[in-house]
Amino acid sequence: MTSDRDLIPAPSRVEGPYRRAFLLDRRTTLSAAPGTETTARWLRTTLGAAFGLPLPDAADENATDSIRLRVDDTLAPEAYRLHVLMSQVVEITGGSPAGVFWGAQTLRQLLGPEAYRAAPLGAKPVAGLMAQTIEDAPRFGWRGLLLDVSRHFLPKDDVLRYLDLLAAHKLNVFHFHLTDDQGWRIEIKRHPRLTEVGSWRARSKWGHRASPLWDDTPHGGFYTQDDIREIVAYAAERHITVVPEIDLPGHSQAAIAAYPELGNTDVVDTTALTVWDTWGVNPNILAPTEAVLRFYEGVFEEVLDLFPSTFVHVGGDECPKDQWKASPAAQARIQELGVGDEEGLQSWFIRHFDRWLTARGRRLIGWDEILEGGLAEGAAVSSWRGYGGGIAAAEAGHDVVMCPEQQVYLDHRQAPGEDEPMPIGYVRTLEDVYRFEPVPPGLSPEAAAHILGTQANVWTEVMENRARIDYQVFPRLAAFAEVAWSALPAPGARDYAGFERRMETHYRRLDALGVDYRPPAGPQPRQRRPGVAGRPLEGTPPIV
């Protein structure tokens, strides 16, 4: 049994606990009101497996020895109230089906780390709860994690596992980075070479791009459209929105390798390009032609059929303009369109797909470079280079997701020292992430209302498999989840010592889930990568 004081994220209000009032055992039933069916299925799948219990339907909605699930639309949509009553009843009420689900996540935490096992530890497993009331609601509506599967492919089952890990931390957006220079990971039926050619590279840089080492094993893979449907449905059962990202006009060498006519053929022999095998900013970008627009409209038509998300991410970042500057065709296009220069040409790309998506009831979101050359009306911004882009976008009336690299890029190293595997960027400790504040001080109230929420980003250039991703993401994702969910005080006033104490129990949950996190004392020998170069930056990251 876990104390309410061990919950992560920290709830808004707790009354109690008092004395033992509920025993989860073979008598326990489940009463699911309309709208709570997904949570009932999830409880039977998780708690039923962990404790070896059937959790059958209750005889009636007032039965004792029961977990009752209810929706009360007088609560905020993702809010919940969890009552552990003296009458051998647990009642979870949410403002929507999502709120009920987040309340069920809290119930699982209260039942102890054993509730995270896939099978019971004893012959007659039981778990008890103290009488108490927990009332809770999230601070932000967008609580996300980006997972880059382009640089290193993650098999479908590992993606499903990460959706479970997001749900366990009350995160509700999965930003799925599906295309880049190093691999195209989603089946597009009308353009089969995107995966036949674009999903495989001959080798991979081992470590940072400045490393002299290579992994000569061919790397690749992709998700079929049925895989994507399964992932999206699995996420929806957990009240997680999957936001797809299809990068353009930069980060496109894998697509150009598959279809050379997409590139700037008047300045580059695009037929000689292969899927890129190293890291960094790639010079090979899409040509600004009507044919390229039609090609990507076809891509997005299939993407929209697979992803119900309102938001569709189009990248828009790190697009070097050298090829456009050298291309007579691109220069003629600038004159024809009257967009002024190469920055205007990129803005033309983004504006085109903003209009195209808007006409289909969707919204474009892109990295903060889409501000350059003028931002399309209705577009939203993922502010990654710091706070600055997000501040500018919010002050101009655009919605923003805050994900500054200096604060919440989880590929960045967790500690100084040579034991950290392939160290990238500034040191961002568990405490640093816990003290991250998504809404920058000084933002006007009107602009602050445009901060949809926040997101941690996981770029996988130096993460070759699930274990490496686990190491970089955890335990810092737990701190990030509390920042995104809980109404915390200002960063300097946050009770990090109390969070560390609560993490002692949370590490046991992660152990039960098989998460290969970074231990507080430092990496285990098998988690190190001696001799593989990274790119560590020293000092305190700038606030930009």
Coordinates of C-alpha atoms in Angstrom, one line a residue:
M1 CA 0.0 0.0 0.0
T2 CA 1.3 3.5 -1.0
S3 CA 0.7 6.7 0.9
D4 CA -1.0 9.6 -0.8
R5 CA 2.3 11.3 0.0
D6 CA 4.1 9.1 -2.6
L7 CA 1.9 10.1 -5.6
I8 CA 3.5 11.5 -8.7
P9 CA 2.3 13.9 -10.1
A10 CA 1.4 15.5 -6.8
P11 CA -2.4 15.9 -6.6
S12 CA -4.2 19.2 -5.9
R13 CA -5.9 18.3 -2.7
V14 CA -5.9 15.3 -0.3
E15 CA -8.2 14.8 2.7
G16 CA -7.0 12.0 4.9
P17 CA -5.8 9.3 4.9
Y18 CA -7.6 7.9 8.0
R19 CA -7.8 4.2 8.6
R20 CA -7.9 1.1 6.4
A21 CA -11.2 1.0 4.6
F22 CA -10.9 -1.0 1.4
L23 CA -9.4 -4.4 0.6
L24 CA -8.8 -5.3 -3.1
D25 CA -9.4 -9.1 -3.3
R26 CA -11.5 -11.7 -5.1
R27 CA -14.7 -10.2 -3.8
T28 CA -14.0 -6.9 -5.5
T29 CA -16.3 -5.9 -8.4
L30 CA -16.3 -3.1 -10.9
S31 CA -19.2 -0.8 -11.6
A32 CA -18.7 1.2 -14.8
A33 CA -21.2 3.9 -15.7
P34 CA -21.6 5.0 -19.3
G35 CA -18.5 6.7 -20.7
T36 CA -16.1 4.8 -18.4
E37 CA -15.8 1.6 -20.3
T38 CA -12.2 2.2 -21.5
T39 CA -11.1 2.8 -17.9
A40 CA -12.9 -0.4 -16.8
R41 CA -11.1 -2.4 -19.5
W42 CA -7.8 -0.9 -18.4
L43 CA -8.3 -1.7 -14.8
R44 CA -9.1 -5.3 -15.6
T45 CA -6.0 -5.5 -17.8
T46 CA -3.6 -4.0 -15.3
L47 CA -4.9 -4.5 -11.7
G48 CA -6.6 -7.8 -12.7
A49 CA -3.3 -9.1 -14.0
A50 CA -1.1 -7.7 -11.2
F51 CA -3.3 -9.2 -8.5
G52 CA -4.8 -12.2 -10.3
L53 CA -8.3 -10.9 -9.9
P54 CA -11.3 -11.1 -12.2
L55 CA -12.9 -7.8 -11.2
P56 CA -16.3 -8.8 -12.5
D57 CA -19.2 -6.5 -13.1
A58 CA -21.0 -5.3 -9.9
A59 CA -24.5 -6.6 -9.3
D60 CA -25.7 -3.0 -9.2
E61 CA -24.3 0.5 -9.0
N62 CA -24.6 0.6 -5.2
A63 CA -22.8 -2.7 -4.5
T64 CA -20.1 -2.7 -1.8
D65 CA -16.7 -4.4 -2.3
S66 CA -16.6 -2.4 -5.5
I67 CA -14.7 0.1 -7.5
R68 CA -17.2 2.6 -9.0
L69 CA -16.5 4.6 -12.1
R70 CA -18.6 7.7 -12.8
V71 CA -18.7 10.8 -15.0
D72 CA -19.8 14.1 -13.6
D73 CA -19.7 16.9 -16.2
T74 CA -19.7 19.6 -13.4
L75 CA -16.0 18.8 -13.0
A76 CA -13.4 20.2 -15.4
P77 CA -12.9 17.7 -18.3
E78 CA -9.7 16.1 -17.0
A79 CA -10.4 16.6 -13.3
Y80 CA -11.2 13.7 -11.0
R81 CA -12.3 13.0 -7.5
L82 CA -11.2 9.7 -5.8
H83 CA -13.1 8.6 -2.7
V84 CA -12.0 5.6 -0.6
L85 CA -15.1 5.1 1.6
M86 CA -15.5 3.4 4.9
S87 CA -18.1 1.1 3.3
Q88 CA -15.6 -0.9 1.3
V89 CA -16.0 1.2 -1.8
V90 CA -13.7 3.1 -4.1
E91 CA -15.4 5.8 -6.2
I92 CA -13.7 7.5 -9.0
T93 CA -15.6 10.4 -10.6
G94 CA -14.2 12.3 -13.6
G95 CA -15.3 15.4 -15.5
S96 CA -15.0 13.3 -18.6
P97 CA -13.9 9.8 -19.5
A98 CA -10.3 11.1 -19.5
G99 CA -10.7 12.4 -15.9
V100 CA -11.9 9.0 -14.8
F101 CA -8.9 7.4 -16.4
W102 CA -6.5 9.7 -14.6
G103 CA -8.2 8.9 -11.3
A104 CA -7.7 5.2 -12.1
Q105 CA -3.9 5.9 -12.5
T106 CA -3.9 7.4 -9.0
L107 CA -5.7 4.4 -7.7
R108 CA -3.0 2.2 -9.2
Q109 CA -0.3 4.2 -7.4
L110 CA -2.1 3.9 -4.1
L111 CA -2.2 0.2 -4.4
G112 CA 1.6 0.0 -4.3
P113 CA 4.4 -0.9 -6.8
E114 CA 3.0 -4.5 -7.0
A115 CA 0.1 -3.0 -9.0
Y116 CA 2.6 -2.4 -11.8
R117 CA 3.5 -6.1 -12.1
A118 CA 2.3 -8.3 -15.0
A119 CA 1.4 -11.2 -12.7
P120 CA 0.8 -11.6 -8.9
L121 CA 3.7 -12.1 -6.6
G122 CA 1.9 -14.4 -4.1
A123 CA -0.8 -17.1 -4.1
K124 CA -3.4 -14.8 -2.5
P125 CA -2.5 -11.3 -3.4
V126 CA -4.5 -8.5 -1.8
A127 CA -4.0 -4.8 -1.5
G128 CA -5.5 -2.3 1.0
L129 CA -6.4 1.3 0.9
M130 CA -6.9 3.9 3.6
A131 CA -10.0 6.0 3.7
Q132 CA -9.3 9.3 1.9
T133 CA -10.4 11.8 -0.7
I134 CA -8.2 13.0 -3.5
E135 CA -9.3 15.9 -5.8
D136 CA -7.1 16.7 -8.7
A137 CA -7.0 18.4 -12.1
P138 CA -4.1 19.2 -14.6
R139 CA -2.5 22.6 -15.0
F140 CA -2.1 22.2 -18.7
G141 CA -4.2 20.5 -21.4
W142 CA -1.1 19.6 -23.5
R143 CA 1.2 17.4 -21.5
G144 CA 3.4 15.7 -24.1
L145 CA 6.4 13.6 -25.1
L146 CA 8.0 13.6 -28.5
L147 CA 9.6 10.4 -29.5
D148 CA 11.9 10.4 -32.5
V149 CA 11.7 7.0 -34.3
S150 CA 13.3 8.3 -37.5
R151 CA 17.0 8.4 -36.3
H152 CA 16.6 5.0 -34.5
F153 CA 13.5 3.0 -35.3
L154 CA 11.5 1.6 -32.3
P155 CA 9.4 -1.5 -32.9
K156 CA 5.7 -1.2 -32.6
D157 CA 5.5 -3.1 -29.3
D158 CA 8.0 -0.6 -27.8
V159 CA 5.9 2.3 -28.9
L160 CA 2.9 0.7 -27.2
R161 CA 4.9 0.3 -24.1
Y162 CA 5.8 4.0 -24.2
L163 CA 2.2 4.9 -24.4
D164 CA 1.6 3.0 -21.2
L165 CA 4.5 4.8 -19.6
L166 CA 3.0 8.2 -20.7
A167 CA -0.4 7.1 -19.2
A168 CA 1.2 6.1 -15.9
H169 CA 2.5 9.7 -15.6
K170 CA -0.8 11.4 -16.7
L171 CA 0.7 12.6 -20.0
N172 CA -1.8 12.9 -22.8
V173 CA 0.0 13.9 -26.0
F174 CA 2.4 11.6 -28.0
H175 CA 4.3 13.5 -30.6
F176 CA 5.3 10.9 -33.2
H177 CA 8.3 12.1 -35.2
L178 CA 8.0 9.8 -38.2
T179 CA 10.2 11.2 -41.0
D180 CA 13.6 12.7 -41.2
D181 CA 16.8 12.6 -43.2
Q182 CA 17.8 9.3 -41.6
G183 CA 14.6 7.3 -42.2
W184 CA 10.9 7.4 -43.3
R185 CA 8.8 5.4 -40.9
I186 CA 5.2 5.4 -42.1
E187 CA 3.7 3.5 -44.9
I188 CA 2.2 5.7 -47.7
K189 CA 0.5 3.5 -50.1
R190 CA 0.5 5.8 -53.1
H191 CA 4.3 6.4 -52.7
P192 CA 5.7 2.9 -51.8
R193 CA 9.3 3.8 -52.2
L194 CA 9.2 6.1 -49.2
T195 CA 9.4 2.9 -47.1
E196 CA 10.9 0.5 -49.7
V197 CA 13.9 2.8 -50.0
G198 CA 13.5 5.6 -47.4
S199 CA 13.1 3.4 -44.3
W200 CA 16.6 1.9 -44.5
R201 CA 20.1 3.2 -44.2
A202 CA 23.3 1.3 -44.8
R203 CA 25.0 2.3 -41.6
S204 CA 24.8 4.7 -38.7
K205 CA 27.2 7.2 -37.0
W206 CA 28.0 5.8 -33.6
G207 CA 27.9 8.6 -31.2
H208 CA 27.9 12.3 -32.0
R209 CA 28.4 13.3 -35.7
A210 CA 32.0 14.3 -34.8
S211 CA 32.7 10.7 -33.6
P212 CA 35.0 8.7 -35.9
L213 CA 33.0 5.5 -35.1
W214 CA 30.4 3.8 -37.2
D215 CA 27.9 1.0 -36.7
D216 CA 28.0 -0.8 -40.0
T217 CA 24.7 -2.7 -39.3
P218 CA 22.0 -1.6 -41.8
H219 CA 19.3 0.1 -39.8
G220 CA 15.6 0.7 -40.5
G221 CA 12.0 -0.3 -40.3
F222 CA 8.6 1.3 -40.6
Y223 CA 5.1 1.1 -39.4
T224 CA 2.4 -0.3 -41.7
Q225 CA -0.8 1.6 -41.8
D226 CA -2.4 -1.1 -39.7
D227 CA 0.4 -0.7 -37.2
I228 CA -0.4 3.1 -37.1
R229 CA -4.1 2.4 -36.6
E230 CA -3.3 0.0 -33.7
I231 CA -1.0 2.6 -32.1
V232 CA -3.6 5.3 -32.4
A233 CA -6.3 3.1 -31.0
Y234 CA -4.1 1.9 -28.2
A235 CA -3.4 5.6 -27.3
A236 CA -7.0 6.6 -27.5
E237 CA -7.9 3.9 -25.0
R238 CA -5.5 5.7 -22.7
H239 CA -6.8 9.1 -23.5
I240 CA -3.6 10.0 -25.3
T241 CA -3.6 12.0 -28.6
V242 CA -1.1 10.9 -31.2
V243 CA 0.2 14.0 -33.1
P244 CA 2.1 12.9 -36.3
E245 CA 5.0 14.8 -37.6
I246 CA 5.9 14.8 -41.3
D247 CA 8.9 17.0 -41.8
L248 CA 9.1 19.6 -44.6
P249 CA 10.8 21.4 -46.4
G250 CA 14.0 20.4 -44.6
H251 CA 14.9 17.1 -42.9
S252 CA 13.8 15.4 -46.1
Q253 CA 16.8 13.4 -47.5
A254 CA 15.1 10.0 -46.9
A255 CA 12.2 11.1 -49.0
I256 CA 14.5 12.6 -51.7
A257 CA 16.5 9.3 -51.8
A258 CA 13.3 7.5 -52.5
Y259 CA 12.0 10.0 -55.0
P260 CA 14.9 12.1 -56.4
E261 CA 12.5 14.5 -58.3
L262 CA 11.5 15.9 -54.9
G263 CA 14.9 17.6 -54.5
N264 CA 16.6 20.6 -56.2
T265 CA 17.7 18.7 -59.2
D266 CA 19.2 21.7 -61.0
V267 CA 21.9 22.1 -58.3
V268 CA 22.3 18.5 -56.9
D269 CA 22.4 15.1 -58.4
T270 CA 19.6 13.9 -56.3
T271 CA 19.7 10.4 -57.9
A272 CA 23.0 9.9 -56.0
L273 CA 21.5 10.6 -52.6
T274 CA 20.9 7.8 -50.1
V275 CA 19.2 7.8 -46.8
W276 CA 21.5 9.8 -44.6
D277 CA 23.8 7.9 -42.2
T278 CA 25.0 10.6 -39.9
W279 CA 23.5 13.3 -37.7
G280 CA 23.2 17.1 -37.9
V281 CA 21.5 19.6 -40.2
N282 CA 21.2 18.3 -43.8
P283 CA 21.5 20.6 -46.8
N284 CA 19.2 18.5 -49.1
I285 CA 15.8 20.1 -48.9
L286 CA 12.6 19.9 -51.0
A287 CA 12.2 21.8 -54.3
P288 CA 9.6 24.6 -54.2
T289 CA 7.5 23.1 -57.0
E290 CA 3.8 22.4 -57.5
A291 CA 4.7 18.8 -58.1
V292 CA 6.3 18.6 -54.6
L293 CA 3.2 20.2 -53.1
R294 CA 1.0 17.6 -54.8
F295 CA 3.2 14.8 -53.6
Y296 CA 3.0 15.9 -50.0
E297 CA -0.7 16.6 -50.2
G298 CA -1.0 12.9 -51.1
V299 CA 1.1 12.0 -48.1
F300 CA -1.0 14.1 -45.8
E301 CA -4.3 12.7 -47.2
E302 CA -3.2 9.2 -46.0
V303 CA -1.9 10.7 -42.7
L304 CA -5.2 12.3 -42.0
D305 CA -7.0 9.1 -42.6
L306 CA -4.8 7.4 -39.9
F307 CA -4.6 10.1 -37.2
P308 CA -7.7 11.8 -35.8
S309 CA -5.6 14.4 -34.0
T310 CA -6.7 18.0 -34.6
F311 CA -3.0 19.0 -34.8
V312 CA -0.6 17.8 -37.5
H313 CA 3.1 18.7 -37.2
V314 CA 4.9 19.7 -40.3
G315 CA 8.4 20.3 -38.8
G316 CA 9.6 23.4 -40.6
D317 CA 12.9 23.6 -38.7
E318 CA 16.5 23.6 -39.6
C319 CA 16.0 24.2 -43.4
P320 CA 19.3 25.5 -44.9
K321 CA 18.6 27.7 -47.9
D322 CA 21.8 27.2 -49.8
Q323 CA 20.3 25.0 -52.5
W324 CA 17.4 27.4 -53.1
K325 CA 19.9 30.3 -53.3
A326 CA 21.9 28.4 -56.0
S327 CA 18.9 27.0 -57.8
P328 CA 17.6 29.0 -60.9
A329 CA 14.3 27.2 -60.5
A330 CA 13.9 28.3 -56.9
Q331 CA 14.9 31.8 -57.7
A332 CA 12.4 32.0 -60.5
R333 CA 9.8 30.6 -58.0
I334 CA 10.6 33.4 -55.6
Q335 CA 10.0 36.0 -58.3
E336 CA 6.8 34.2 -59.5
L337 CA 5.3 34.0 -56.1
G338 CA 6.5 37.5 -55.0
V339 CA 7.7 36.2 -51.6
G340 CA 10.9 38.2 -51.6
D341 CA 13.6 35.8 -50.6
E342 CA 14.3 32.2 -49.4
E343 CA 12.8 32.8 -46.0
G344 CA 9.6 33.8 -47.8
L345 CA 9.8 30.7 -49.8
Q346 CA 9.8 28.6 -46.7
S347 CA 6.9 30.6 -45.3
W348 CA 5.1 29.9 -48.6
F349 CA 5.6 26.1 -48.0
I350 CA 4.2 26.4 -44.5
R351 CA 1.3 28.7 -45.4
H352 CA 0.3 26.3 -48.2
F353 CA -0.1 23.4 -45.8
D354 CA -1.7 25.5 -43.2
R355 CA -4.5 26.4 -45.6
W356 CA -4.6 22.8 -46.8
L357 CA -5.0 21.4 -43.3
T358 CA -7.4 24.1 -42.2
A359 CA -9.7 23.3 -45.2
R360 CA -9.9 19.7 -43.8
G361 CA -10.7 20.7 -40.2
R362 CA -7.1 20.3 -38.9
R363 CA -4.5 22.7 -37.5
L364 CA -0.9 23.0 -38.5
I365 CA 1.8 23.1 -35.8
G366 CA 5.5 23.5 -36.4
W367 CA 8.8 24.3 -34.8
D368 CA 9.5 27.9 -34.0
E369 CA 11.4 28.5 -37.3
I370 CA 7.9 28.7 -39.0
L371 CA 7.8 32.2 -37.4
E372 CA 10.4 33.3 -39.9
G373 CA 9.0 34.9 -43.0
G374 CA 5.6 35.4 -41.4
L375 CA 3.5 32.8 -39.5
A376 CA 0.3 31.5 -41.1
E377 CA -2.9 32.5 -39.3
G378 CA -4.1 29.7 -37.1
A379 CA -0.8 27.9 -37.0
A380 CA 0.6 26.8 -33.6
V381 CA 4.2 26.8 -32.6
S382 CA 6.4 24.2 -30.8
S383 CA 9.0 26.5 -29.1
W384 CA 12.2 24.4 -29.1
R385 CA 15.1 26.8 -29.5
G386 CA 14.3 28.5 -26.2
Y387 CA 11.4 30.5 -24.8
G388 CA 11.8 33.3 -27.4
G389 CA 9.9 31.8 -30.2
G390 CA 7.1 30.8 -28.0
I391 CA 6.9 34.3 -26.4
A392 CA 6.8 36.0 -29.8
A393 CA 4.1 33.6 -31.1
A394 CA 2.0 33.8 -28.0
E395 CA 2.2 37.6 -27.9
A396 CA 1.0 37.6 -31.6
G397 CA -2.0 35.5 -30.6
H398 CA -0.8 32.0 -31.7
D399 CA -1.1 28.9 -29.6
V400 CA 2.2 27.5 -28.2
V401 CA 3.6 24.3 -26.8
M402 CA 6.7 25.1 -24.7
C403 CA 9.6 22.6 -25.2
P404 CA 12.8 24.6 -24.9
E405 CA 15.9 22.4 -25.6
Q406 CA 17.8 24.0 -22.8
Q407 CA 15.3 22.6 -20.3
V408 CA 13.4 19.6 -21.5
Y409 CA 15.4 17.9 -24.3
L410 CA 15.8 14.5 -22.6
D411 CA 18.6 13.4 -25.0
H412 CA 20.8 15.9 -23.1
R413 CA 23.0 14.5 -20.4
Q414 CA 21.8 14.0 -16.8
A415 CA 25.1 14.6 -15.0
P416 CA 28.7 15.7 -15.5
G417 CA 31.4 13.1 -15.7
E418 CA 32.8 10.5 -18.1
D419 CA 30.3 7.8 -17.1
E420 CA 27.4 9.4 -18.8
P421 CA 26.8 7.6 -22.1
M422 CA 27.4 9.7 -25.3
P423 CA 26.9 13.0 -23.4
I424 CA 25.0 15.6 -25.4
G425 CA 24.3 19.2 -24.4
Y426 CA 24.2 20.9 -21.0
V427 CA 23.7 18.9 -17.8
R428 CA 20.0 18.7 -17.1
T429 CA 19.5 16.9 -13.8
L430 CA 16.3 15.5 -12.3
E431 CA 16.2 18.7 -10.1
D432 CA 16.7 20.9 -13.2
V433 CA 13.7 19.4 -14.9
Y434 CA 11.6 19.6 -11.7
R435 CA 12.3 23.4 -11.6
F436 CA 11.4 23.9 -15.3
E437 CA 8.7 26.5 -15.7
P438 CA 6.7 26.3 -19.0
V439 CA 5.2 29.9 -18.7
P440 CA 8.0 32.4 -18.8
P441 CA 7.8 35.3 -16.3
G442 CA 6.7 38.6 -17.7
L443 CA 4.3 37.1 -20.3
S444 CA 1.1 39.1 -20.5
P445 CA -2.0 37.3 -19.2
E446 CA -3.5 37.4 -22.8
A447 CA -0.3 35.7 -24.2
A448 CA -0.1 33.2 -21.3
A449 CA -3.6 32.0 -22.2
H450 CA -2.0 30.8 -25.6
I451 CA 0.4 28.4 -23.8
L452 CA -1.4 25.1 -24.6
G453 CA 1.1 23.3 -22.4
T454 CA 4.5 21.7 -22.5
Q455 CA 6.3 18.8 -24.0
A456 CA 9.6 16.9 -23.3
N457 CA 11.5 15.9 -26.5
V458 CA 13.4 12.7 -27.0
W459 CA 15.7 12.8 -30.1
T460 CA 17.4 9.4 -30.7
E461 CA 20.6 10.1 -32.6
V462 CA 22.6 8.6 -29.8
M463 CA 19.9 6.3 -28.5
E464 CA 20.2 3.0 -30.5
N465 CA 17.6 1.0 -28.6
R466 CA 14.8 0.9 -26.0
A467 CA 17.3 0.6 -23.1
R468 CA 19.1 3.7 -24.1
I469 CA 15.8 5.6 -24.5
D470 CA 14.7 4.5 -21.0
Y471 CA 18.0 5.7 -19.6
Q472 CA 17.7 9.2 -21.0
V473 CA 13.9 9.6 -20.4
F474 CA 13.7 8.2 -16.8
P475 CA 13.6 9.3 -14.1
R476 CA 13.4 12.8 -15.6
L477 CA 10.0 12.2 -17.2
A478 CA 8.5 11.8 -13.7
A479 CA 9.7 15.3 -12.8
F480 CA 8.5 16.7 -16.1
A481 CA 5.1 15.1 -15.6
E482 CA 4.6 16.8 -12.3
V483 CA 5.6 20.1 -13.9
A484 CA 3.0 19.6 -16.6
W485 CA 0.2 18.4 -14.3
S486 CA 0.5 19.9 -10.9
A487 CA 0.0 23.5 -9.8
L488 CA 3.5 24.0 -8.4
P489 CA 5.0 27.1 -6.9
A490 CA 7.7 29.2 -8.6
P491 CA 10.7 27.1 -9.5
G492 CA 12.9 28.3 -6.6
A493 CA 10.2 27.5 -4.1
R494 CA 9.4 24.0 -5.2
D495 CA 9.9 21.2 -2.7
Y496 CA 12.5 19.1 -4.5
A497 CA 13.5 17.3 -1.4
G498 CA 9.9 16.1 -1.0
F499 CA 9.8 15.1 -4.7
E500 CA 13.0 13.1 -4.2
R501 CA 11.4 11.3 -1.2
R502 CA 8.3 10.4 -3.3
M503 CA 10.6 9.2 -6.0
E504 CA 11.9 6.4 -3.7
T505 CA 8.5 4.7 -4.1
H506 CA 8.3 5.7 -7.8
Y507 CA 11.6 4.0 -8.6
R508 CA 10.0 0.8 -7.3
R509 CA 7.1 1.3 -9.7
L510 CA 9.5 1.8 -12.6
D511 CA 11.4 -1.4 -11.5
A512 CA 8.1 -3.3 -11.6
L513 CA 7.5 -1.9 -15.1
G514 CA 11.0 -3.0 -16.3
V515 CA 12.1 0.6 -17.0
D516 CA 15.9 0.8 -17.5
Y517 CA 16.2 4.2 -15.8
R518 CA 19.3 6.0 -14.7
P519 CA 19.9 5.2 -11.0
P520 CA 20.3 8.1 -8.7
A521 CA 23.9 7.1 -7.9
G522 CA 24.8 7.0 -11.6
P523 CA 24.8 4.6 -14.6
Q524 CA 25.3 0.9 -14.1
P525 CA 28.3 -0.5 -16.0
R526 CA 26.0 -1.9 -18.8
Q527 CA 24.5 1.6 -19.3
R528 CA 27.8 3.3 -20.0
R529 CA 29.3 3.8 -23.5
P530 CA 33.0 4.3 -22.8
G531 CA 35.0 5.8 -25.7
V532 CA 31.9 6.9 -27.8
A533 CA 32.0 10.6 -28.3
G534 CA 29.2 13.0 -27.4
R535 CA 29.0 16.8 -27.5
P536 CA 28.9 18.0 -23.9
L537 CA 28.4 21.7 -23.2
E538 CA 29.6 23.2 -20.0
G539 CA 28.0 25.7 -17.7
T540 CA 24.4 26.7 -17.2
P541 CA 22.2 26.7 -20.2
P542 CA 21.2 30.2 -21.5
I543 CA 17.7 31.4 -21.1
V544 CA 16.8 32.5 -24.6

